[in-house]
mmCIF file of C-alpha atoms and ligand atoms in Angstrom:
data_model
loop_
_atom_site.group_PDB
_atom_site.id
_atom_site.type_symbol
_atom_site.label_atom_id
_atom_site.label_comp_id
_atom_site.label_asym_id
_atom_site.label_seq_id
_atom_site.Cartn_x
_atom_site.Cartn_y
_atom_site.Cartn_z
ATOM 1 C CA UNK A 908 0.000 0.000 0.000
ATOM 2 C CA UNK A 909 1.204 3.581 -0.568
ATOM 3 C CA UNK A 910 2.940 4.943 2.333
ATOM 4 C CA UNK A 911 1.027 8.070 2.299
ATOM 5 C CA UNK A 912 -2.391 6.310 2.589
ATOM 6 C CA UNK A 913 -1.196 4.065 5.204
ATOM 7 C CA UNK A 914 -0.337 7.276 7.645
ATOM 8 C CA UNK A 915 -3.402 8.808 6.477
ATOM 9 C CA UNK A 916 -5.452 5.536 7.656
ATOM 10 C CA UNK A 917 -3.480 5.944 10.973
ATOM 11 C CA UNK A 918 -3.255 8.929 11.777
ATOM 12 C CA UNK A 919 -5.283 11.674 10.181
ATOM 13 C CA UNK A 920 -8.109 11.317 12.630
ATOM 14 C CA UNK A 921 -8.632 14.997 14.422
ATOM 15 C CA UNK A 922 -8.988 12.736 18.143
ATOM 16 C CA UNK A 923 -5.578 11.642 17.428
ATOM 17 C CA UNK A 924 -4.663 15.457 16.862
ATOM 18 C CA UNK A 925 -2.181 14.419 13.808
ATOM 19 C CA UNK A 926 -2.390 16.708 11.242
ATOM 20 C CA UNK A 927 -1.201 16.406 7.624
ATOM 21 C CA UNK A 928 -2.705 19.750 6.653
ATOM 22 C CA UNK A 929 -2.763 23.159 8.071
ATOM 23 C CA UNK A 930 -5.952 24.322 7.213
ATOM 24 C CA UNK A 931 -7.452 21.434 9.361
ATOM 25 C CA UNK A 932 -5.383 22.037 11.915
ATOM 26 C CA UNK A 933 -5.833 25.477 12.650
ATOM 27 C CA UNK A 934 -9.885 24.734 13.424
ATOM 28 C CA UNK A 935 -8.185 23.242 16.553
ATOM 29 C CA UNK A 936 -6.076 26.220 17.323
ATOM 30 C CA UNK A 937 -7.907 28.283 20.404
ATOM 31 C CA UNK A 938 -7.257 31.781 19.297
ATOM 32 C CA UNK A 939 -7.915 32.887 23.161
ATOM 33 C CA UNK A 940 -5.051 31.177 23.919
ATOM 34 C CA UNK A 941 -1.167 30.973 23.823
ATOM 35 C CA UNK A 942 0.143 28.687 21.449
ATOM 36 C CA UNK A 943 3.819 27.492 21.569
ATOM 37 C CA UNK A 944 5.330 25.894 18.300
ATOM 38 C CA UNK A 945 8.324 22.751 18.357
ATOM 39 C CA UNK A 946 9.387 22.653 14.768
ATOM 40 C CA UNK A 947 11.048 19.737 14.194
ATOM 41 C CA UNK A 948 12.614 17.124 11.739
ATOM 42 C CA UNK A 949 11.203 14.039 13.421
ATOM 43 C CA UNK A 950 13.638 11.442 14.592
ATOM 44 C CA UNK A 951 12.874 12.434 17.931
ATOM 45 C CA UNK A 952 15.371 12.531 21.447
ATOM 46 C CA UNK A 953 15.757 13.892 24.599
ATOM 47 C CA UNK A 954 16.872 17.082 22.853
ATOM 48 C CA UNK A 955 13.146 17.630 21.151
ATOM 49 C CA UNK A 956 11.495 16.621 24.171
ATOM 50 C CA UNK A 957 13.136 19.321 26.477
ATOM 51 C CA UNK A 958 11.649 21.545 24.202
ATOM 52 C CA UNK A 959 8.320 20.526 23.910
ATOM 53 C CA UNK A 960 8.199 20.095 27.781
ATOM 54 C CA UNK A 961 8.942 23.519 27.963
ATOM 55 C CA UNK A 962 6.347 24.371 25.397
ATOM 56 C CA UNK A 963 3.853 22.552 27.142
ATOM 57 C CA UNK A 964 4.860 24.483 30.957
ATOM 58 C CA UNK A 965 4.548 28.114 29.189
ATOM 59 C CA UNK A 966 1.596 27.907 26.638
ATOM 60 C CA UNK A 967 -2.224 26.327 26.824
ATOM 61 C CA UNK A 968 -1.461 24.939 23.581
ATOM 62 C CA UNK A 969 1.374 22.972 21.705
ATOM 63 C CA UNK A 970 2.071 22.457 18.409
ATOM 64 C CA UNK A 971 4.645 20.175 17.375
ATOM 65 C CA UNK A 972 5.151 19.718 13.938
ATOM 66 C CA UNK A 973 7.822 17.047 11.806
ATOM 67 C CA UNK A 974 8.876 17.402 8.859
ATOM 68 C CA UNK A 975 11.893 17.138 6.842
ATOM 69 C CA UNK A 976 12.091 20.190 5.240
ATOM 70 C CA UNK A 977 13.789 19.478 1.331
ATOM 71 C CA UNK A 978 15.126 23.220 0.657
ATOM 72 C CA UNK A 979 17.496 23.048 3.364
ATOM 73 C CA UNK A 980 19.639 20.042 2.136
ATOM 74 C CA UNK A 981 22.043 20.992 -0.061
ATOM 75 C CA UNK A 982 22.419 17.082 -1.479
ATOM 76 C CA UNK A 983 19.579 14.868 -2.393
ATOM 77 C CA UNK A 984 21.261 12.053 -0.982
ATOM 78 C CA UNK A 985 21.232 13.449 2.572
ATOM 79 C CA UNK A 986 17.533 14.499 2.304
ATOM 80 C CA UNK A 987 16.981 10.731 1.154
ATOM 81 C CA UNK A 988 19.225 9.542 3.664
ATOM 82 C CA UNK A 989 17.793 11.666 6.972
ATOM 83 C CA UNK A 990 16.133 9.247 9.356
ATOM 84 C CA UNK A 991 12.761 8.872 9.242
ATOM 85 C CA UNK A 992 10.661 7.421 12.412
ATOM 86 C CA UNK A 993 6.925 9.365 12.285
ATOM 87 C CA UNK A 994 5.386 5.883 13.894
ATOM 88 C CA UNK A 995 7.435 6.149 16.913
ATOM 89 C CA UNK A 996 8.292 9.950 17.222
ATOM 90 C CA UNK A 997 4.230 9.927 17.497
ATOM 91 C CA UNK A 998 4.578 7.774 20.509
ATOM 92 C CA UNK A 999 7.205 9.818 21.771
ATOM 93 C CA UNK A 1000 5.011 13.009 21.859
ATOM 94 C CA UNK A 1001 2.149 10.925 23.296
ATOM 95 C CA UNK A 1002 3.902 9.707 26.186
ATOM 96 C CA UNK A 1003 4.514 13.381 27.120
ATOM 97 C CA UNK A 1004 1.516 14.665 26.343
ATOM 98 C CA UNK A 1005 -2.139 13.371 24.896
ATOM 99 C CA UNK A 1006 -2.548 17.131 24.036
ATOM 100 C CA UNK A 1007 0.059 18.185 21.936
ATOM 101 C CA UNK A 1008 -0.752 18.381 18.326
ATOM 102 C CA UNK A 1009 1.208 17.196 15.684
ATOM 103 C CA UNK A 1010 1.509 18.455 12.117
ATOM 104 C CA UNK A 1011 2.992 16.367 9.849
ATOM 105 C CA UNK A 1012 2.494 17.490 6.286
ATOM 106 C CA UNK A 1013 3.691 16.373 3.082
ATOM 107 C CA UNK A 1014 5.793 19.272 1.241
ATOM 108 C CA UNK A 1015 2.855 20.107 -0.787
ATOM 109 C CA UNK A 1016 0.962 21.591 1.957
ATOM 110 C CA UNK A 1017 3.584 23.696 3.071
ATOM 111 C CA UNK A 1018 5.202 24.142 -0.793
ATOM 112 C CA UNK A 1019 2.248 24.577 -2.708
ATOM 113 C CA UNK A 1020 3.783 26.003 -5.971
ATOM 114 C CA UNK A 1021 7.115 25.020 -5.910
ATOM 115 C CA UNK A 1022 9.946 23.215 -3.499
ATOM 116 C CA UNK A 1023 12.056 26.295 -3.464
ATOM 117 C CA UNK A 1024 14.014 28.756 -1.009
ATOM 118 C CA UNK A 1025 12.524 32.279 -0.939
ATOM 119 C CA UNK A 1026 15.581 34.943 -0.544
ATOM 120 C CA UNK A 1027 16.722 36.585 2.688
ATOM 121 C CA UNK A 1028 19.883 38.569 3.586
ATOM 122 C CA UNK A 1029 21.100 37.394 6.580
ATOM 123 C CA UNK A 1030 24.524 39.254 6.499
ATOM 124 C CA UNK A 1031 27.623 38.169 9.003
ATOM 125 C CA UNK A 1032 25.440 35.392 10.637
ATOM 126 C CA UNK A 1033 24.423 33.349 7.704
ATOM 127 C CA UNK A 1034 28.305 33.612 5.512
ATOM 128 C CA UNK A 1035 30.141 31.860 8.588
ATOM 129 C CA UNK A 1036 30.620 28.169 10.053
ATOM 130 C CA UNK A 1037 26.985 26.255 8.416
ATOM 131 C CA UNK A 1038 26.276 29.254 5.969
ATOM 132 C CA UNK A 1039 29.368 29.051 5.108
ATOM 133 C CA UNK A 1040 30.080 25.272 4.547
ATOM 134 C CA UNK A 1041 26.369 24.436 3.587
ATOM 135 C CA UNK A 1042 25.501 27.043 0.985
ATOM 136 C CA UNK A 1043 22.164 27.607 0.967
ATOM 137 C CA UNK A 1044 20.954 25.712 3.949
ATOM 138 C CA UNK A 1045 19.997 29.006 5.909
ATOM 139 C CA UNK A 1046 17.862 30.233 3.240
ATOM 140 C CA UNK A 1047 15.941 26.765 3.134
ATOM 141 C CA UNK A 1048 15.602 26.942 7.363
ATOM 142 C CA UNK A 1049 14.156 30.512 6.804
ATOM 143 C CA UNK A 1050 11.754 29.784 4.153
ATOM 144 C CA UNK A 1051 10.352 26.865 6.220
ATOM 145 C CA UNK A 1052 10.196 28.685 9.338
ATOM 146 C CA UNK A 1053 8.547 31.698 8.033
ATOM 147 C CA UNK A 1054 5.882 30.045 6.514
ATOM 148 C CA UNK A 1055 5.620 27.768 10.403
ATOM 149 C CA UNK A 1056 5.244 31.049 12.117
ATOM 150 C CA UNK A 1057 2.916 32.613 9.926
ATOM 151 C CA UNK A 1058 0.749 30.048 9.485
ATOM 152 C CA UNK A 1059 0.431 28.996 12.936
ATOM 153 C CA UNK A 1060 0.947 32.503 14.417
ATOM 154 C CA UNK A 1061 2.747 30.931 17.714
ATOM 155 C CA UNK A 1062 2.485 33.463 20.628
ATOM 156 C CA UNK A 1063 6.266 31.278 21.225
ATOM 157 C CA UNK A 1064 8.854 29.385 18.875
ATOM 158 C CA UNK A 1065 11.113 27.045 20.613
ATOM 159 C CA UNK A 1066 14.407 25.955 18.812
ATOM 160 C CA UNK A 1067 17.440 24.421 20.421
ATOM 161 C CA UNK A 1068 21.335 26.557 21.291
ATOM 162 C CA UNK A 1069 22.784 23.108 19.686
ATOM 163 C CA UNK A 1070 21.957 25.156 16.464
ATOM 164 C CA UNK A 1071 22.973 28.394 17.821
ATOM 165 C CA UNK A 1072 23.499 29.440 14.519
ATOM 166 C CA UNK A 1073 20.166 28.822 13.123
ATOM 167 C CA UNK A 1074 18.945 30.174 16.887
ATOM 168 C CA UNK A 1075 20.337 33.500 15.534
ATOM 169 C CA UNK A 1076 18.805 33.451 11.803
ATOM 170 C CA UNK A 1077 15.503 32.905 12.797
ATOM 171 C CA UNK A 1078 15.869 35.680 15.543
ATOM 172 C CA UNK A 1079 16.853 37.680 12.732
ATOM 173 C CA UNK A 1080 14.061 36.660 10.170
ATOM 174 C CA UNK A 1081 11.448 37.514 13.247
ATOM 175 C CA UNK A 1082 12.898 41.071 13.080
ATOM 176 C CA UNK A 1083 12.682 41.532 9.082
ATOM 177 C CA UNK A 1084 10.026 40.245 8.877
ATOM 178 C CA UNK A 1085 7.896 42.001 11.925
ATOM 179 C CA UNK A 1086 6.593 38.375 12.665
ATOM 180 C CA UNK A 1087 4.621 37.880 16.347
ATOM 181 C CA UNK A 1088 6.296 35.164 17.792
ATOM 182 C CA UNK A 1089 8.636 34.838 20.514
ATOM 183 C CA UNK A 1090 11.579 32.710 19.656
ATOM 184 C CA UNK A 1091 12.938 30.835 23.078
ATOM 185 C CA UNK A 1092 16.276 29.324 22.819
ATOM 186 C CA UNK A 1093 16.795 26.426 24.993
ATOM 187 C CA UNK A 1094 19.695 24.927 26.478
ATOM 188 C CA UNK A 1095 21.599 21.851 25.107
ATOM 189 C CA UNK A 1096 20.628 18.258 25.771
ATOM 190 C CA UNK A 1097 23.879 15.917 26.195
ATOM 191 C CA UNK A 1098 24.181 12.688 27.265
ATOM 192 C CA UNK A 1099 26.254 11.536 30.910
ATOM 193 C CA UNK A 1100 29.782 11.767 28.291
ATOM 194 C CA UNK A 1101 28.596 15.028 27.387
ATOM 195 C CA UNK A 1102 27.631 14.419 23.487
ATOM 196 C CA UNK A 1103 25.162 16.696 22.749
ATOM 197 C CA UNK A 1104 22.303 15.011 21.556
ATOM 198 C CA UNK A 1105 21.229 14.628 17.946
ATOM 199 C CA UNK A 1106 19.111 12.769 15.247
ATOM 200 C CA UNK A 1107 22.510 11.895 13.261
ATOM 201 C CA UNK A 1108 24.020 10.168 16.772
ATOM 202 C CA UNK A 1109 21.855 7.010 15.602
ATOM 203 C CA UNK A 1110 24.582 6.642 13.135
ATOM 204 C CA UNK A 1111 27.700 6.619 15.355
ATOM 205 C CA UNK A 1112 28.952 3.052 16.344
ATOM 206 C CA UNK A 1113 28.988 2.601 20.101
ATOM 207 C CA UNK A 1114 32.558 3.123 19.942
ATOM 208 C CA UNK A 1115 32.413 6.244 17.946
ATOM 209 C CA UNK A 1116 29.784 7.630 20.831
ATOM 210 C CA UNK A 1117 31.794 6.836 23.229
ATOM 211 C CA UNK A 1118 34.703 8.611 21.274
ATOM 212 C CA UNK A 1119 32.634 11.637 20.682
ATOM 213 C CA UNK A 1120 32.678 12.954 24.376
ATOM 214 C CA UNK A 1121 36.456 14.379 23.289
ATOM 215 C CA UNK A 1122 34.418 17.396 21.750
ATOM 216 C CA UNK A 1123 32.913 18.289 24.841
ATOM 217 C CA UNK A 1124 36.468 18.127 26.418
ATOM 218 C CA UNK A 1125 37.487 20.540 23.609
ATOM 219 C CA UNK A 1126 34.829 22.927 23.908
ATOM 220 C CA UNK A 1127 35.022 23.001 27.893
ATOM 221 C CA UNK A 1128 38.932 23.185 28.043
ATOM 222 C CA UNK A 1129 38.201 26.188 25.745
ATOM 223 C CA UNK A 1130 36.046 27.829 28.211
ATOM 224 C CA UNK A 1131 38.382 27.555 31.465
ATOM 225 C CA UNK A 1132 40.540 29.312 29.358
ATOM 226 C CA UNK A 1133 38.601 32.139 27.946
ATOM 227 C CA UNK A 1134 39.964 35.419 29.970
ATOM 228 C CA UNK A 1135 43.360 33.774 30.830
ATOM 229 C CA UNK A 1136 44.355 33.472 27.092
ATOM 230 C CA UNK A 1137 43.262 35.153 23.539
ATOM 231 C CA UNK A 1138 41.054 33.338 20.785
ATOM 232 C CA UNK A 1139 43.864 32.978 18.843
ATOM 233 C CA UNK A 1140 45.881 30.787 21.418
ATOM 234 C CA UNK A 1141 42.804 29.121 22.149
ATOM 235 C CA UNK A 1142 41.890 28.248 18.868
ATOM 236 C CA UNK A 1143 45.544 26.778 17.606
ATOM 237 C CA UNK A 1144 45.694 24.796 21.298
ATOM 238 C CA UNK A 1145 42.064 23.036 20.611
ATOM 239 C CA UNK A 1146 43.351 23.257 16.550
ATOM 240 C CA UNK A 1147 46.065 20.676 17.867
ATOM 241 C CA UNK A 1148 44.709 18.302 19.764
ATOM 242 C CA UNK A 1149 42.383 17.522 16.924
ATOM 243 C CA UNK A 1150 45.032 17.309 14.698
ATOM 244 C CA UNK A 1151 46.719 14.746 17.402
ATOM 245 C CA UNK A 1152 43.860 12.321 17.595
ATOM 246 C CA UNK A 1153 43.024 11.000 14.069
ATOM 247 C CA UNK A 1154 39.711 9.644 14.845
ATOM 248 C CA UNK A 1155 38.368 13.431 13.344
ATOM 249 C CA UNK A 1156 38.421 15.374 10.738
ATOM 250 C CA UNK A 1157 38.028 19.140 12.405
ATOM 251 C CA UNK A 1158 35.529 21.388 9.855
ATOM 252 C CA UNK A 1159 36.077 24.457 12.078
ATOM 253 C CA UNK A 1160 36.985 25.254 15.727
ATOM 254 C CA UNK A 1161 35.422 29.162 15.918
ATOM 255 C CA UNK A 1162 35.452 31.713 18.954
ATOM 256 C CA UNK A 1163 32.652 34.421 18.251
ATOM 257 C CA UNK A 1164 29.933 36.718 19.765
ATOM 258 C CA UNK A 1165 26.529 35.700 19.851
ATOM 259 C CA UNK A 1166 24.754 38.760 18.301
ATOM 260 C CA UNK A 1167 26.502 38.819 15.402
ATOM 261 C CA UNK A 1168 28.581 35.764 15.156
ATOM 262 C CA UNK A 1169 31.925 37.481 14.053
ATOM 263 C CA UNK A 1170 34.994 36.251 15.422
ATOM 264 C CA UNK A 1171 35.431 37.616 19.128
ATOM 265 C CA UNK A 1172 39.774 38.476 20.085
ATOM 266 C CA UNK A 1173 39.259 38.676 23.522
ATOM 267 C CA UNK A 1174 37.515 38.526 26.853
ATOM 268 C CA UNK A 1175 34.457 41.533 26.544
ATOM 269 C CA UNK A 1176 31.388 42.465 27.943
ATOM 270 C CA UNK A 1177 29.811 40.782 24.966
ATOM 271 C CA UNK A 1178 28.347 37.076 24.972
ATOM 272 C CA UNK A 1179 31.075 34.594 23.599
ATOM 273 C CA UNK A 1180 30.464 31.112 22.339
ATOM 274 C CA UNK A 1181 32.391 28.586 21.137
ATOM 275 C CA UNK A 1182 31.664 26.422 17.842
ATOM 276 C CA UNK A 1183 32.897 23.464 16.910
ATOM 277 C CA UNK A 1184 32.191 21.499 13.400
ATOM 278 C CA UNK A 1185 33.509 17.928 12.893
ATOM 279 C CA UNK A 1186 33.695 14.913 11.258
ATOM 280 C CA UNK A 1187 33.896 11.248 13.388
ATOM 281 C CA UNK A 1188 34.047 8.786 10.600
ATOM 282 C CA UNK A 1189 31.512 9.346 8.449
ATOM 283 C CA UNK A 1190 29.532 11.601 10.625
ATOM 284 C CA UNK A 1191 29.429 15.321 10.816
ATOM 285 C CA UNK A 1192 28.859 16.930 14.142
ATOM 286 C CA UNK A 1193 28.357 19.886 15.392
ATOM 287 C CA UNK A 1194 28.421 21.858 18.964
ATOM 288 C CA UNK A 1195 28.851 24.884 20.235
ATOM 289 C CA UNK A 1196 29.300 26.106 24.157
ATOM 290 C CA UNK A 1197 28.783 29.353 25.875
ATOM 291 C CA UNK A 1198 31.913 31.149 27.715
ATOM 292 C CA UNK A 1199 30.296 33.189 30.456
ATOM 293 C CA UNK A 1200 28.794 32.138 33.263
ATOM 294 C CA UNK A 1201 25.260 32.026 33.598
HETATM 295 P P1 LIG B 1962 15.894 19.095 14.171
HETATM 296 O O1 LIG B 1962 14.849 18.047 14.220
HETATM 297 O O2 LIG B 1962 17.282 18.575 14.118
HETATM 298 O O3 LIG B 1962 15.614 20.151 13.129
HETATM 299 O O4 LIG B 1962 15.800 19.854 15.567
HETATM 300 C C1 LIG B 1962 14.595 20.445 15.998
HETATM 301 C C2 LIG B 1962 14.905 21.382 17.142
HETATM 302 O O5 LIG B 1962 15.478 20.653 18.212
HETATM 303 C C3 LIG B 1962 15.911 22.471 16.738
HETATM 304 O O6 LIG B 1962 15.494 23.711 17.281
HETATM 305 C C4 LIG B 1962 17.182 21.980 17.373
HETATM 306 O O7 LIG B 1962 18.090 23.011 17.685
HETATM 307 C C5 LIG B 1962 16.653 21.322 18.635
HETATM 308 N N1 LIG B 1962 17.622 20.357 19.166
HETATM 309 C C6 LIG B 1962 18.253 19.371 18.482
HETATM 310 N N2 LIG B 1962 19.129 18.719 19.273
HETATM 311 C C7 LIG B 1962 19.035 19.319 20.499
HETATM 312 C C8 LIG B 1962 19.686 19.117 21.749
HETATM 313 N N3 LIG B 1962 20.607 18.158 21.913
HETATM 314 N N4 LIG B 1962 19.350 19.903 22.790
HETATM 315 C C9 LIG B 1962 18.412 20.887 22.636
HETATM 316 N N5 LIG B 1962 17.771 21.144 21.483
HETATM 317 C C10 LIG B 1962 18.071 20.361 20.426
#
């Protein structure tokens, strides 16, 4: 049977509150009420759920929606290749809540005329690190977002600091574009070696996971030495020790503020964070970690 009829058999049934289109979704939406949004890609974790548990403790309402959005993958192969689990990411959600409503569209219903990136300027935060390496990829996120938010008109937007740099483009696209929402960044999910949590960890071997807590090292020997040394020491001292373990291939290693994500020299009154991109094996991760104290 046709994979799209068999989810439509199973879950487009408005007690279930599993939506594949918008326009019967919204009927649900209580427009007395404050809505909080969890966009997602499916392929749910701990990471998602912190966010839609925090969506669910500051709004009456929750939306969570999954789907793999195709204009922000630069190859076809990784689009084809991104995990998809909408059977048990739907269990996920109801195990948290029986409340939360899920939209889980096919690209049509979001990409009516055509599966293509509308065109923002982003400036310094979008031509670094992701922008920089994934052409494109920003302008995808954007598109997909805006059309989220103005759709849905969320009183609040949750997206994850593991993306800090996404984080920032969206905060940005909110401004241009005047849109309502709040966007709430929340706080990284790791696991007890410190990984941060992600959909693409499912393809580490259990060796390579257990190998991956050296990037949390990295990033947290970087921060006890923020204010004792510059970027520049910092940077060639982390630089090294990924050149000295050959289990990675380092993308980039990156010191810079948070508003504007240009490379920060020294200790300032300004918000510091350090990124990291970088390949174990086959697998490209990516983390970043705050400098100041809370
Ligand atoms: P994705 O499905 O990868 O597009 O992620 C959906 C949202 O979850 C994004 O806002 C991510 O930043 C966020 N997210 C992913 N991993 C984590 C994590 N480990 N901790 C907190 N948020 C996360």
């Amino acid at each position: 049977m046709n994979e799209n009829i068999t989810i439509l058999r199973r879950y487009y049934f408005p007690k279930m509150n599993v939506f594949r289109q918008y326009s019967t979704l919204n009927a649900f939406i209580d427009q007395n009420s404050t809505l909080g949004l969890v966009p997602t890609m499916g392929a749910l974790h701990q990471g998602h759920t912190s966010l839609i548990e925090r969506a669910l403790a500051e709004n009456d309402q929750v939306i969570v929606t999954i789907f793999i959005n195709p204009t922000q993958f630069e190859h076809s192969d990784d689009l084809k290749k991104y995990p998809k689990t909408l059977d048990s990411d739907i269990k996920m959600i109801r195990n948290i809540s029986q409340k939360i409503i899920v939209y889980a569209p096919e690209s049509s219903d979001l990409y009516s005329k055509s599966i293509k990136s509308s065109s923002y300027s982003f400036g310094s935060i979008e031509n670094v690190m992701e922008g920089k390496i994934r052409v494109g990829h920003f302008q995808g996120v954007a598109t997909v977002v805006e059309k989220l938010l103005t759709i849905f008109l969320p009183t609040n937007a949750y997206f994850g600091e593991k993306d800090f740099q996404q984080l920032q483009i969206i905060r940005s696209l909110v401004g241009q574009k005047n849109l309502s929402s709040t966007i709430v960044g929340c706080s990284t999910c790791r696991n007890n070696n410190g990984l941060a949590l992600s959909s693409r960890n499912s393809f580490l071997t259990k060796n390579e996971t257990k190998k991956a807590s050296f990037i949390f090292e990295q990033l947290k020997i970087a921060k006890s030495l923020w204010g004792v040394e510059s970027s520049k020491f910092i940077i060639k001292k982390i630089k090294n020790s990924f050149s000295n373990n050959h289990d990675f291939k380092l993308d980039y290693f990156d010191i810079r503020y948070e508003k504007n994500l240009l490379n920060a020299e020294n200790k300032s009154e300004n918000k510091v964070r350090a990124f990291i991109a970088v390949k174990l094996g086959k697998i490209r991760l990516i983390d970043n970690l705050p400098l100041y104290e809370f």
